[in-house]
GROMACS .gro file of C-alpha atoms in nm:
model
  372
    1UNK     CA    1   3.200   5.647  10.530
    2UNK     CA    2   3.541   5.450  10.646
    3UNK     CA    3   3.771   5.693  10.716
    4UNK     CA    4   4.171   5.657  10.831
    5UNK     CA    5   4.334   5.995  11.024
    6UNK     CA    6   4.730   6.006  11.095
    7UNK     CA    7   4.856   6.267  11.252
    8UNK     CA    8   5.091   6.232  11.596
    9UNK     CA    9   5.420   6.361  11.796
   10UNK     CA   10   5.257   6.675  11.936
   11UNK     CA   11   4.877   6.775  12.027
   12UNK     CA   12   4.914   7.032  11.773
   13UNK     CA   13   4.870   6.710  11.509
   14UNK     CA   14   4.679   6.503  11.718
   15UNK     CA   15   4.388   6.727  11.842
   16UNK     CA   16   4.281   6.875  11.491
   17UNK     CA   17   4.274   6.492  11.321
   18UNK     CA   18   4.045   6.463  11.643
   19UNK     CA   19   3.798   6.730  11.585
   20UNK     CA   20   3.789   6.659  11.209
   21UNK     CA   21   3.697   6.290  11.299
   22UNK     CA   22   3.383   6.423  11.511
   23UNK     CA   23   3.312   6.616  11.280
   24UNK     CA   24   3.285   6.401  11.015
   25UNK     CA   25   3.059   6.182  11.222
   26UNK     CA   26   2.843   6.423  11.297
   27UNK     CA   27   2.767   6.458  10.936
   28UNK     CA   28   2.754   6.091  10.798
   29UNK     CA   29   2.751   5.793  10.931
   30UNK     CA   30   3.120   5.672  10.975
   31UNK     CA   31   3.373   5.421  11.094
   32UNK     CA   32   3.683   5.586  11.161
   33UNK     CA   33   4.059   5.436  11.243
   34UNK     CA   34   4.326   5.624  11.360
   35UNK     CA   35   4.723   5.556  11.243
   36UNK     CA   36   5.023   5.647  11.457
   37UNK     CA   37   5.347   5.473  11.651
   38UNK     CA   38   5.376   5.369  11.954
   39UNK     CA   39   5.592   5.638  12.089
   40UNK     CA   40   5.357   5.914  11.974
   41UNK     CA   41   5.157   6.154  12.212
   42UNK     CA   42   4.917   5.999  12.033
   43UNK     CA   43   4.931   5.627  12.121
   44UNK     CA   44   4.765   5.795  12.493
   45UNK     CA   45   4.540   6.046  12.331
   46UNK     CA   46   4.369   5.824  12.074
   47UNK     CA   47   4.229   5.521  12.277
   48UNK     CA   48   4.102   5.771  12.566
   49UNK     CA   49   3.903   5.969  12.241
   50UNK     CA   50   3.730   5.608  12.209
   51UNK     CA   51   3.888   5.559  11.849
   52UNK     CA   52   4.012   5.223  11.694
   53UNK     CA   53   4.405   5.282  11.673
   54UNK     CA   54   4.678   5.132  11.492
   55UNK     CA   55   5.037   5.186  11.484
   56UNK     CA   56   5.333   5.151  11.233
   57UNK     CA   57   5.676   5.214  11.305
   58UNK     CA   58   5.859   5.549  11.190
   59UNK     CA   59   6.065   5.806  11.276
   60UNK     CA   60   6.134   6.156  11.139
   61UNK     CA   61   6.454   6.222  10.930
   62UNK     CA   62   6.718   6.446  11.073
   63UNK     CA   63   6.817   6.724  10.885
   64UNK     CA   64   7.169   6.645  10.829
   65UNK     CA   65   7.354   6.334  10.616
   66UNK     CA   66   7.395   6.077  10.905
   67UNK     CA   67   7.379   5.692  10.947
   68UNK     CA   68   7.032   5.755  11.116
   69UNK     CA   69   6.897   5.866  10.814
   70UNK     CA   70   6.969   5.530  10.627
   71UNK     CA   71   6.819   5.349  10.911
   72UNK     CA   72   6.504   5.549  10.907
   73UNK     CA   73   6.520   5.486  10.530
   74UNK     CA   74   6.476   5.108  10.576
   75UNK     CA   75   6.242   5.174  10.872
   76UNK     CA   76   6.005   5.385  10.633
   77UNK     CA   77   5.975   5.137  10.393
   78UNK     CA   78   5.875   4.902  10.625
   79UNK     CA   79   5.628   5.125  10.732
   80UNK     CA   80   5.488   5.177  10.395
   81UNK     CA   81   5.433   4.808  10.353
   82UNK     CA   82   5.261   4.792  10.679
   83UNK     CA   83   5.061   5.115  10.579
   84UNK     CA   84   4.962   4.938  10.279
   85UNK     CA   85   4.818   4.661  10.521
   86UNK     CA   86   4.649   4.859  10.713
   87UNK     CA   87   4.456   5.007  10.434
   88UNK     CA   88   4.384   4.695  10.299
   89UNK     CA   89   4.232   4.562  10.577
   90UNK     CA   90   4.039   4.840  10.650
   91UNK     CA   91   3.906   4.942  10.306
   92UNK     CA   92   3.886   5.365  10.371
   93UNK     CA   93   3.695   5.571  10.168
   94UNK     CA   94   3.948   5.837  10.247
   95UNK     CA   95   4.285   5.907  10.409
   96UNK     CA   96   4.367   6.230  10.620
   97UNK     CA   97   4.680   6.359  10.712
   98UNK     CA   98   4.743   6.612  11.023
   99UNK     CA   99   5.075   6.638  11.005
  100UNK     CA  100   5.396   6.460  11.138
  101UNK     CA  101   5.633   6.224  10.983
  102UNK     CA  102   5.365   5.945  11.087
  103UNK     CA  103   5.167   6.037  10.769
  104UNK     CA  104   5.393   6.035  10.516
  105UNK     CA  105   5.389   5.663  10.464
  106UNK     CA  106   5.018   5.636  10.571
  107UNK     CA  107   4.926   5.863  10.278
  108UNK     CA  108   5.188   5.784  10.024
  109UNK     CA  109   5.063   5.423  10.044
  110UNK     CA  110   4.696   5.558  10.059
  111UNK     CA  111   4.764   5.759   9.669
  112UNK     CA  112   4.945   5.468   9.576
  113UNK     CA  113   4.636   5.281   9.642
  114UNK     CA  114   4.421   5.541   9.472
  115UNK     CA  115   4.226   5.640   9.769
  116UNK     CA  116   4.129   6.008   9.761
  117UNK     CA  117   4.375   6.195  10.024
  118UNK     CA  118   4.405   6.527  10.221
  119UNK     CA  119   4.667   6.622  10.410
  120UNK     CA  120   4.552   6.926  10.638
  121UNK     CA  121   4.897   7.182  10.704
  122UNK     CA  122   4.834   7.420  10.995
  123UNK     CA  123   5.105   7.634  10.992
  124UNK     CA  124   5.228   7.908  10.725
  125UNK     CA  125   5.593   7.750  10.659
  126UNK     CA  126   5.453   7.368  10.542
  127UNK     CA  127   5.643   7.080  10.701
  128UNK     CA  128   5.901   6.857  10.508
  129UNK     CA  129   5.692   6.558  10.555
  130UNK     CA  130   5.349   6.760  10.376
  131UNK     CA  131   5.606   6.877  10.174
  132UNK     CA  132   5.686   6.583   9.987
  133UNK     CA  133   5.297   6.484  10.032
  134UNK     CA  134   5.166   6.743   9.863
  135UNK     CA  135   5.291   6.566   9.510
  136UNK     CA  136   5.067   6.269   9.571
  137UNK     CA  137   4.774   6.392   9.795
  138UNK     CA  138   4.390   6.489   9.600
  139UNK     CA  139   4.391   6.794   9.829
  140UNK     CA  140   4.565   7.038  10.077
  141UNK     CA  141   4.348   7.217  10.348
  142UNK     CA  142   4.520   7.496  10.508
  143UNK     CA  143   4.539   7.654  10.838
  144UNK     CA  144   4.654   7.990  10.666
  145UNK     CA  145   4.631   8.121  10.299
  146UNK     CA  146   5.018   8.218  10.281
  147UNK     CA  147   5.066   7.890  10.305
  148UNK     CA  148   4.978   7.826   9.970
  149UNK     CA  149   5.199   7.973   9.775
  150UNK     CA  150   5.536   7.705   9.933
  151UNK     CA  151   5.331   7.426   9.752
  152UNK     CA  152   5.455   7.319   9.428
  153UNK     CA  153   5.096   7.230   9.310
  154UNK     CA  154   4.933   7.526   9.394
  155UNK     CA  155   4.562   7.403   9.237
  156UNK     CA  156   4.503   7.152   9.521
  157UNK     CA  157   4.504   7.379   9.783
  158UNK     CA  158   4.203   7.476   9.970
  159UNK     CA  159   4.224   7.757  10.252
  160UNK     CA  160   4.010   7.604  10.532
  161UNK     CA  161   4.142   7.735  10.844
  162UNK     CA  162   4.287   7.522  11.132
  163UNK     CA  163   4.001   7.323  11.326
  164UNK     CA  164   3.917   7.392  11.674
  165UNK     CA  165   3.747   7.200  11.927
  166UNK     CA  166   3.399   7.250  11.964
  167UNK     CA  167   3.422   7.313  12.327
  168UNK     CA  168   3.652   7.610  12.270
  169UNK     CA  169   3.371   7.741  12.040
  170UNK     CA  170   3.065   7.677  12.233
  171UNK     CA  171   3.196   7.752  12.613
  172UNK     CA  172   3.051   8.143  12.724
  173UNK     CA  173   3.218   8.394  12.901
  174UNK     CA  174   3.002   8.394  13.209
  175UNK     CA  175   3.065   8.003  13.210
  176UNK     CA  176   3.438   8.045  13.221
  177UNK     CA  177   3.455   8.351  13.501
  178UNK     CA  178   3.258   8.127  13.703
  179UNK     CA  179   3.433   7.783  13.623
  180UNK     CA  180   3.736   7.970  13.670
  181UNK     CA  181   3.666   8.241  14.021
  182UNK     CA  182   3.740   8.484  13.855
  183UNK     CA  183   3.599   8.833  13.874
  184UNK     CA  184   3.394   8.947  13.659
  185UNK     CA  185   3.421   9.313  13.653
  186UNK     CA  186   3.809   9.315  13.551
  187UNK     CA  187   4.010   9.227  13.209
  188UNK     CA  188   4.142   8.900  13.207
  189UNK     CA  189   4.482   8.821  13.131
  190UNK     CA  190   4.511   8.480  13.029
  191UNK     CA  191   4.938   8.362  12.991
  192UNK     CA  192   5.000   7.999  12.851
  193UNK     CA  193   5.315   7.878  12.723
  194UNK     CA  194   5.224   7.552  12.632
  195UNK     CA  195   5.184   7.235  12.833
  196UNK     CA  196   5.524   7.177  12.905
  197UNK     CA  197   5.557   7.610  12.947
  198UNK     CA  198   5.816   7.838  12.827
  199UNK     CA  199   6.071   7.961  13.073
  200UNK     CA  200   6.124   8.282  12.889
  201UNK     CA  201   5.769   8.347  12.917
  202UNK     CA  202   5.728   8.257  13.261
  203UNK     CA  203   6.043   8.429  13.371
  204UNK     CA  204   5.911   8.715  13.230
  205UNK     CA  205   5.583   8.738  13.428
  206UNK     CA  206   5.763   8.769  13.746
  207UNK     CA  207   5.811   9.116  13.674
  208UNK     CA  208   5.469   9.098  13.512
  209UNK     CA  209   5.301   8.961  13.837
  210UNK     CA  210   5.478   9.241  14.087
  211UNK     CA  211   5.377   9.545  13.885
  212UNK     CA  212   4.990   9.428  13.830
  213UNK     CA  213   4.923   9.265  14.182
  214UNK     CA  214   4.685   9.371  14.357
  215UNK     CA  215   4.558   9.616  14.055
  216UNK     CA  216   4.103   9.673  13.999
  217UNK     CA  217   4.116   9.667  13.690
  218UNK     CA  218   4.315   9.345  13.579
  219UNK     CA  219   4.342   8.960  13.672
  220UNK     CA  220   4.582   8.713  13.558
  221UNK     CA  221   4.514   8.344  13.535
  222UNK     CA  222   4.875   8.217  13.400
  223UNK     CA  223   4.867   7.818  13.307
  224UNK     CA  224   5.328   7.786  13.368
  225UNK     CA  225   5.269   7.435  13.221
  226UNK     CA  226   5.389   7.105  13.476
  227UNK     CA  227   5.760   7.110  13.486
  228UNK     CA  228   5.751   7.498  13.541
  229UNK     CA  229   5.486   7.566  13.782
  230UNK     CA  230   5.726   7.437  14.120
  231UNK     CA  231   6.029   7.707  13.985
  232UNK     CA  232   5.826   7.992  13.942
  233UNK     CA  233   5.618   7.965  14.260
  234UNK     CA  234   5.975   7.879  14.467
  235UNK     CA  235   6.068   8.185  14.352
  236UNK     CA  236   5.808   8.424  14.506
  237UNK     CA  237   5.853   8.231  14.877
  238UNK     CA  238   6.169   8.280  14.860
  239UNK     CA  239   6.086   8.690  14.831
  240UNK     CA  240   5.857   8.639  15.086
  241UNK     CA  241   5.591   8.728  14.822
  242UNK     CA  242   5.223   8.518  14.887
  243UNK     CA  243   5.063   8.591  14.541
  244UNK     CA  244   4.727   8.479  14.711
  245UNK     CA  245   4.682   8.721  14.855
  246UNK     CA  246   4.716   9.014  14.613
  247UNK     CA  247   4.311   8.822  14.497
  248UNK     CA  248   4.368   8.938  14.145
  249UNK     CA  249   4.637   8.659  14.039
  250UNK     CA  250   4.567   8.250  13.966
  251UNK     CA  251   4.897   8.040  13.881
  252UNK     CA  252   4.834   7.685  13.748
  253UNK     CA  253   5.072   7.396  13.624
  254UNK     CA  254   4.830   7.322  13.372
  255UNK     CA  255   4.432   7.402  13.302
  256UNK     CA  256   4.212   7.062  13.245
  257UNK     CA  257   3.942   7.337  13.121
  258UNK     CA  258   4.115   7.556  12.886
  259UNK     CA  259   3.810   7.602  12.655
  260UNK     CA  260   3.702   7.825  12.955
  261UNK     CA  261   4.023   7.999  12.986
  262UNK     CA  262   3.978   8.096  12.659
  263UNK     CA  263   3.633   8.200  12.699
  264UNK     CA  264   3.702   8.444  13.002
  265UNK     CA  265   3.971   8.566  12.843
  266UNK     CA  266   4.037   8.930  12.759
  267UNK     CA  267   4.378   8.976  12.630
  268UNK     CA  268   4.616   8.637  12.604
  269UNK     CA  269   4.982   8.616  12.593
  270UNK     CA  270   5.087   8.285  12.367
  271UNK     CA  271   5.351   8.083  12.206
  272UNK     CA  272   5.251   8.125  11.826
  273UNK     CA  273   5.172   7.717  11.745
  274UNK     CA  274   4.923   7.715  11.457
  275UNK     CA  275   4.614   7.545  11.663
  276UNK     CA  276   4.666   7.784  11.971
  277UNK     CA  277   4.616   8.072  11.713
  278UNK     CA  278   4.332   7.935  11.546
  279UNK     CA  279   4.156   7.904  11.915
  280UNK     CA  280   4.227   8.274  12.004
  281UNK     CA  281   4.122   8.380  11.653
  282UNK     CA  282   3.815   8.176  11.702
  283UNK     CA  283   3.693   8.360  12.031
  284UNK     CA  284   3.823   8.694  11.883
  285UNK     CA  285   4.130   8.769  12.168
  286UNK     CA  286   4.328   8.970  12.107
  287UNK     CA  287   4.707   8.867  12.218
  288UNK     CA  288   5.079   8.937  12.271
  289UNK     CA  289   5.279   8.640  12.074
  290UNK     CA  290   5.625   8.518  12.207
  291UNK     CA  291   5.672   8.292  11.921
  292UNK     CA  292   5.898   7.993  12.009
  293UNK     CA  293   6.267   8.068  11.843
  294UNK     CA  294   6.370   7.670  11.765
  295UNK     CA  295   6.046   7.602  11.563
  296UNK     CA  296   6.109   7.438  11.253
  297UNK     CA  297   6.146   7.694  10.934
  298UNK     CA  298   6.036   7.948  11.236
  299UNK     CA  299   5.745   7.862  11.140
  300UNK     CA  300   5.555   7.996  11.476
  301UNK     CA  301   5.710   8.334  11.433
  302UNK     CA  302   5.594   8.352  11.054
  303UNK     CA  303   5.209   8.251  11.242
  304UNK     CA  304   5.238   8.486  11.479
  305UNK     CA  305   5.321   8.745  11.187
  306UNK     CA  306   4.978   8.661  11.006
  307UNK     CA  307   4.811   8.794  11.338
  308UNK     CA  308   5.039   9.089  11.370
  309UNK     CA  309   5.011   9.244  10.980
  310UNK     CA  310   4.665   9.245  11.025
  311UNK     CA  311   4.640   9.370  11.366
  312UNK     CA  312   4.523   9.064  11.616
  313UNK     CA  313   4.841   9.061  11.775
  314UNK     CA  314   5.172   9.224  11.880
  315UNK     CA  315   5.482   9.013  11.865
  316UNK     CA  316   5.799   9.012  12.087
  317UNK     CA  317   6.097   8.799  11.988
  318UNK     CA  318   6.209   8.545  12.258
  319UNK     CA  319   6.528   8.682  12.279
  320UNK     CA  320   6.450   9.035  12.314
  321UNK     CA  321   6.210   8.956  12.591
  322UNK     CA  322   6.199   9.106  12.944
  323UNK     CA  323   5.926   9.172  13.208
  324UNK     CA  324   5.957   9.513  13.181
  325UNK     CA  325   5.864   9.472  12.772
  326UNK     CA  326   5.566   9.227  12.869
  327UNK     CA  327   5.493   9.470  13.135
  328UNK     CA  328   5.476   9.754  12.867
  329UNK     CA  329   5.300   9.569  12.590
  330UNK     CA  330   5.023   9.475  12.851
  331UNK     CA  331   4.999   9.833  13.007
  332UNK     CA  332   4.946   9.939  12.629
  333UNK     CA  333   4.686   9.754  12.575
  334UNK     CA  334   4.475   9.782  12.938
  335UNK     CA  335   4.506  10.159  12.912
  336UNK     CA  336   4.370  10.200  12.532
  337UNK     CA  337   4.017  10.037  12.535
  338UNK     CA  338   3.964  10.120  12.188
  339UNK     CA  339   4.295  10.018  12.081
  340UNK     CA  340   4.218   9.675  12.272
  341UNK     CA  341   3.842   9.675  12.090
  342UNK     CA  342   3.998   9.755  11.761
  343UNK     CA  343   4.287   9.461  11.822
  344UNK     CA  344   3.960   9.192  11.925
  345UNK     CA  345   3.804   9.255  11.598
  346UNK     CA  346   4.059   9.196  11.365
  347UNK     CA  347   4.150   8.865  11.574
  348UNK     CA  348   3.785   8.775  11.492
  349UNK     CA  349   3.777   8.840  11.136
  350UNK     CA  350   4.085   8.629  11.121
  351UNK     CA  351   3.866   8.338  11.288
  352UNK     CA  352   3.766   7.986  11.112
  353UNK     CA  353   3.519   7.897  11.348
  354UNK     CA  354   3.398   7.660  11.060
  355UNK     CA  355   3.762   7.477  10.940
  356UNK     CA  356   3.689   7.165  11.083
  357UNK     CA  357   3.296   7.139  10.888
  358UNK     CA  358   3.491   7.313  10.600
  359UNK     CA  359   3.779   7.003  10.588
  360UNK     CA  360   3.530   6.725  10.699
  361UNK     CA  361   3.300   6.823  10.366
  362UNK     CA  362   3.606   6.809  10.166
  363UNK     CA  363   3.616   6.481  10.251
  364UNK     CA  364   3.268   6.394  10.178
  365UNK     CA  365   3.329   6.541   9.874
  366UNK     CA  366   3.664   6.331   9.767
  367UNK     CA  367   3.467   6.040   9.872
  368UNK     CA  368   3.156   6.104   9.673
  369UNK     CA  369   3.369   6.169   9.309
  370UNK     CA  370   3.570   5.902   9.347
  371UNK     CA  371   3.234   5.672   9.376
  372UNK     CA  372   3.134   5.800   9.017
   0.00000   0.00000   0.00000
């Protein structure tokens, strides 16, 4: 099975067209190829994977008339011509989309071609670029069911869930406590804004840190993300305050070994990006969402809403948030076991453990019809 992924900009594109890639190699035989640019998170994360890559040369359109637009007019149909070569040479069987404004010329040349397509839209609010690709694609996979409904062709959608790595699914909780040193007789707070971090959030825990150090009953591991991590930490010395020693707190610019963050963790506090959800609702956390506020469409706040209506999750707007809230929400939650119980359940039920399989047999599938 030849099979061509594009997805890039942000991990949040990148790492599902990664997982659905192993996955479909771990059910047939297959030769994948990866597109993307040059400039793309991707253009790193792709060749360390071990995965053929080419590039093509796009960029996203602004949402406003401008001169820029034009130009990334012309630039696109370049890139369509170049996608066309691409496919040509490489003769897929199918063509999957993650997401990005990389695709939309990767698959657009791939229907034009009449190879069977999917593009695969994680979030609730659909992206412009999936958008206009939903006219032309065979299929859409989604990360969420209310997605559905903001695609004009309504018939090809198929609710699959957002994939998640298999080491996010497989690592244990005893695994991750010990990876981690962490204890493990006490809840485990687990606080990541994102690689790069989210000031808000990590302004926030300041507060958060004073009220619960030293505390039994609770540990934090917070992950401030690279560009954060000196700031916060300055901030402390300069009190005078050695978090070290309170033993029940862990700051880190970044965690190599999230999978066992995730597994050791108890309660989370998140941005609301589609594949960070899908990993919590995988392992069944239950979590306090700080969605980010200049998302396009909002979409992370309408993700982080999913979780909330059907009780995974509580959700704080950026703007209305303070340590003292976070301090509250997280007080509410340690202190009412069966509220926290109740709360880990419905993230679980919420789960796709199985999107990836679910999208990578769609595949097969689109491949094996269009063979008759």
């Amino acid at each position: 099975m030849r099979v061509i992924l594009s997805g890039g900009g942000t991990g949040g594109h990148i790492y599902p067209a990664v997982t659905i890639a192993k996955t479909i190699a771990g059910l047939e035989k297959s030769d994948i190829l990866f597109v993307g640019t040059k400039q793309g998170l991707e253009a790193d994360l792709i060749p360390k994977e071990g995965y053929p890559f080419s590039t093509i040369e796009v960029r996203g359109l602004e949402r406003r008339l401008s001169w820029a637009n034009v130009v990334t007019f012309y630039k696109t149909m370049g890139s369509l011509w170049h996608s066309r070569r691409i496919i040509r040479d490489f003769k897929p069987d199918i063509v999957i989309g993650t997401g990005g404004y990389v695709c939309g010329p990767v698959l657009l040349a791939a229907s034009l071609s009449g190879i069977p397509t999917i593009i695969q839209e994680q979030n609730v609010i659909p992206g412009i670029t999936n958008k206009i690709l939903a006219h032309f694609v065979d299929k859409i996979a989604v990360g969420y069911a209310e997605a559905g409904r903001y695609f004009a062709k309504p018939g090809k959608v198929v609710a699959t869930g957002n994939p998640v790595r298999p080491d996010v699914l497989t690592a244990n909780r005893a695994e991750g406590i010990a990876e981690l040193g962490l204890d493990p007789e006490k809840l485990t707070l687990l606080v990541a804004g994102g690689s790069r971090g989210a000031r808000s959030i990590n302004t926030a825990m300041i507060t958060v840190h004073k009220h619960f150090a030293g505390r039994s009953d609770i540990q934090i591991l917070h992950v401030t993300g690279q560009s954060e991590y000196n700031s916060l930490v300055g901030n402390f010395k300069q009190q005078s305050i050695d978090i070290s020693s309170f033993g029940n707190i862990i700051i880190r610019p970044y965690l190599y070994n999230m999978p066992y963050a995730l597994a050791a963790a108890d309660i989370a506090v998140f941005r609301a990006g589609a594949i960070g959800l899908a990993e919590l609702t995988a392992r069944g956390i239950p979590s306090i969402l700080i969605p980010y506020p200049h998302a396009a469409e909002n979409h992370q706040e309408c993700n982080a809403r999913v979780l909330e209506e059907h009780g995974a999750a509580e959700v704080i707007h950026d703007a209305k948030l303070t340590g003292e809230l976070l301090v509250t929400a997280i007080e509410n939650m340690v202190n009412n076991r069966s509220r926290l119980n109740e709360m880990a359940n419905a993230s679980r039920k919420l789960g796709r453990p199985q999107a990836a399989e679910e999208i990578a047999q769609l595949a097969i599938k689109l491949k094996m019809g269009s063979k008759k």
